[in-house]
Coordinates of N, CA and C in Angstrom, one line a residue:
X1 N -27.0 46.4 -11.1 CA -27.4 45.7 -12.4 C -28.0 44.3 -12.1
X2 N -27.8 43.4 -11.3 CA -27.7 42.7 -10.3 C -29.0 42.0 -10.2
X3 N -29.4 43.3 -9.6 CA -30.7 43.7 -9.1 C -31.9 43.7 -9.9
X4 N -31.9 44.6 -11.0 CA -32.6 45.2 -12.3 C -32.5 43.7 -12.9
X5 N -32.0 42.9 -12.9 CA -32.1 41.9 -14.1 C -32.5 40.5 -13.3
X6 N -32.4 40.5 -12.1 CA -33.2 39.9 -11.0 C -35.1 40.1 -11.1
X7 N -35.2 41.6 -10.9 CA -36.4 42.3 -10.9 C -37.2 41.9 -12.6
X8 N -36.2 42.2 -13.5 CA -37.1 42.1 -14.4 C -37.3 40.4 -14.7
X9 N -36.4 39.5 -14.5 CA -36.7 38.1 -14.7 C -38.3 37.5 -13.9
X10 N -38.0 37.7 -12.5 CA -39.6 38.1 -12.2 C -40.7 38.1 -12.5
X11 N -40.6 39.7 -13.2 CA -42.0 40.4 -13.8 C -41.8 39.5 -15.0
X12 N -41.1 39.0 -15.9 CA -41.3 38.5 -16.8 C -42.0 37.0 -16.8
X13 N -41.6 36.6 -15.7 CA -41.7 35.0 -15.3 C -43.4 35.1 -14.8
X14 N -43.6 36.2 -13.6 CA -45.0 36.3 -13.5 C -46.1 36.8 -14.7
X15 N -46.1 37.6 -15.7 CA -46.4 37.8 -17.0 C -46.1 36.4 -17.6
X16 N -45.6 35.4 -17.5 CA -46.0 34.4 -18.5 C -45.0 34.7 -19.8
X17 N -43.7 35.3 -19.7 CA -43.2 35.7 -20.7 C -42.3 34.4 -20.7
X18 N -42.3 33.4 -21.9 CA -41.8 32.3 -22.4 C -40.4 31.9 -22.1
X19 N -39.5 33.0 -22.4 CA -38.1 32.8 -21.9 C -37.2 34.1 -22.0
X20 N -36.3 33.9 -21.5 CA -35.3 35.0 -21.2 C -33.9 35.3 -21.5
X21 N -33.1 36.1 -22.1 CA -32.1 36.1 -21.6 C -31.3 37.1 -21.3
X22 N -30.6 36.6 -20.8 CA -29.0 37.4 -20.4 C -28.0 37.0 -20.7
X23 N -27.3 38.4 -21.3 CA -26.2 38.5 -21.9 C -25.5 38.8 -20.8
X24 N -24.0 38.2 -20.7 CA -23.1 38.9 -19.8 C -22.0 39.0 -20.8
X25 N -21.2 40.4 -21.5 CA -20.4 40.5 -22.1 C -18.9 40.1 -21.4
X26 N -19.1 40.9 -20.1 CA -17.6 40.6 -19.7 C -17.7 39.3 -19.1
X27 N -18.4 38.2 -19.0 CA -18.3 36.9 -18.3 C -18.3 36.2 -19.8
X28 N -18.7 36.6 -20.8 CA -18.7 35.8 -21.7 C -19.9 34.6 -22.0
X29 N -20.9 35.0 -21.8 CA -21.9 33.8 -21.6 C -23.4 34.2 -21.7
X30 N -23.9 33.5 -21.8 CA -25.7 34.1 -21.8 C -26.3 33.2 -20.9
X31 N -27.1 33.5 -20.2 CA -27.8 33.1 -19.1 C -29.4 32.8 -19.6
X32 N -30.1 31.7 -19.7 CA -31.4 31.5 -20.6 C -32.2 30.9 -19.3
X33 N -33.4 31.8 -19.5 CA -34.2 31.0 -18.3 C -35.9 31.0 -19.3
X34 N -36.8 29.7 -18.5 CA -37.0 29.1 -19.1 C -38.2 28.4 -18.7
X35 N -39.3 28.4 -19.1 CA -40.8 27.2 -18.4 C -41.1 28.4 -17.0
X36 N -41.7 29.2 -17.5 CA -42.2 30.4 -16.0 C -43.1 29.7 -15.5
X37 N -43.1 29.9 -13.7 CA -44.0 28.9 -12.9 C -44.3 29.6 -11.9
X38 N -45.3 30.5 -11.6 CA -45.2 31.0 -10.3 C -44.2 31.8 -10.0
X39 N -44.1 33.1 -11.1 CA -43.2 34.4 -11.2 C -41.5 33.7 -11.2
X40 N -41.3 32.3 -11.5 CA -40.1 31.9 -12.0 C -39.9 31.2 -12.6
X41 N -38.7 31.3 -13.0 CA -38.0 30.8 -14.7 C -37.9 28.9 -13.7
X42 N -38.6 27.8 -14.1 CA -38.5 26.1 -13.6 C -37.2 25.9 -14.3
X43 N -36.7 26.6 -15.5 CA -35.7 25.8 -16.4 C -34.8 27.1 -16.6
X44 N -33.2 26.5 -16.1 CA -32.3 27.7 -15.9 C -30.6 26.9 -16.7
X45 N -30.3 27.9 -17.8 CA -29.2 27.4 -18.2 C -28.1 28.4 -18.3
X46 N -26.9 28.4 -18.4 CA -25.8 28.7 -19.1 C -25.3 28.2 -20.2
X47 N -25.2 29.0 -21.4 CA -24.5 28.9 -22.6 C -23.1 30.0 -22.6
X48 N -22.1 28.9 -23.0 CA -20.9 29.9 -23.5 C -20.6 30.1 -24.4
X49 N -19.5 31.0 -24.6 CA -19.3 31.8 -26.1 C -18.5 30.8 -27.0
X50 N -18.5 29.3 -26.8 CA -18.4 28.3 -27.4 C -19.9 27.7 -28.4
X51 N -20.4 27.7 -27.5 CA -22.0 27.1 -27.9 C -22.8 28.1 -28.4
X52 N -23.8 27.1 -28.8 CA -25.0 27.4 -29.3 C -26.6 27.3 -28.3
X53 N -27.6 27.7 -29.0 CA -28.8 27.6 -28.4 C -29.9 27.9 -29.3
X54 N -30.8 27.1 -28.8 CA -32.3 27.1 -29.7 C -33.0 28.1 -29.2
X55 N -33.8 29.0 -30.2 CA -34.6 29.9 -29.4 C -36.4 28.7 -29.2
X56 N -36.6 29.0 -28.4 CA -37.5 28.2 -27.5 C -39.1 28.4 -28.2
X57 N -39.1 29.7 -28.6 CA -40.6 29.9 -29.3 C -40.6 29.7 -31.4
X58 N -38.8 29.8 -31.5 CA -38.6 29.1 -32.8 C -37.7 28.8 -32.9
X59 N -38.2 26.7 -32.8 CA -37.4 25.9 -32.9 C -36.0 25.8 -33.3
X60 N -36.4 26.2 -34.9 CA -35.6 26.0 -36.1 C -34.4 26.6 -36.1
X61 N -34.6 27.8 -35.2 CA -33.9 29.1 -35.0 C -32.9 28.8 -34.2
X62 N -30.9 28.7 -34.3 CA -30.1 28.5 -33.5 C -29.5 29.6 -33.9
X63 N -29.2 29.6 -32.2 CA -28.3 31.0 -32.4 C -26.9 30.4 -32.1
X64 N -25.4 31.1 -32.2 CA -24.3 30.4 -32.3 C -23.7 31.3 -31.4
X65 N -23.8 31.2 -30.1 CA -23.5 32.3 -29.5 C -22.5 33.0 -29.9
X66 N -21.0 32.6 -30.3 CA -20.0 32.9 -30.9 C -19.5 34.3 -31.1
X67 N -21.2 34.9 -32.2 CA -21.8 36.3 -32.5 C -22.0 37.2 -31.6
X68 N -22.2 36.7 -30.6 CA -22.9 37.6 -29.5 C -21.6 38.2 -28.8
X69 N -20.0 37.4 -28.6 CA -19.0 37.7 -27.9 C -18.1 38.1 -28.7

């Protein structure tokens, strides 16, 4: 799984795809990556199932992670 979510961050990052994420249910947290540069994510965060996060292509838009866990 590892692997696959390595691989697709990648192809996403080289495609120019804006941002990313990952969910990890049993870790409890989302993984947001972020500013693709040369088939990688420049901007790399963790959010916990405390917090919140802006989605990056709409501003206005917070998510509370809370929902997700």
């Amino acid at each position: 799984m590892l692997f696959h979510a390595r691989a697709n961050r990648s192809g996403s990052a080289l495609f120019q795809i804006p941002e990313v994420w990952l969910i990890d249910l049993q870790g409890g947290h989302l993984d947001v990556h972020r500013a693709p540069d040369g088939g990688r994510y420049s901007a790399r965060f963790r959010v916990t199932d405390r917090s919140h996060v802006e989605v990056a292509s709409v501003p206005d838009l917070v998510l509370d992670c809370r929902d997700l866990f």
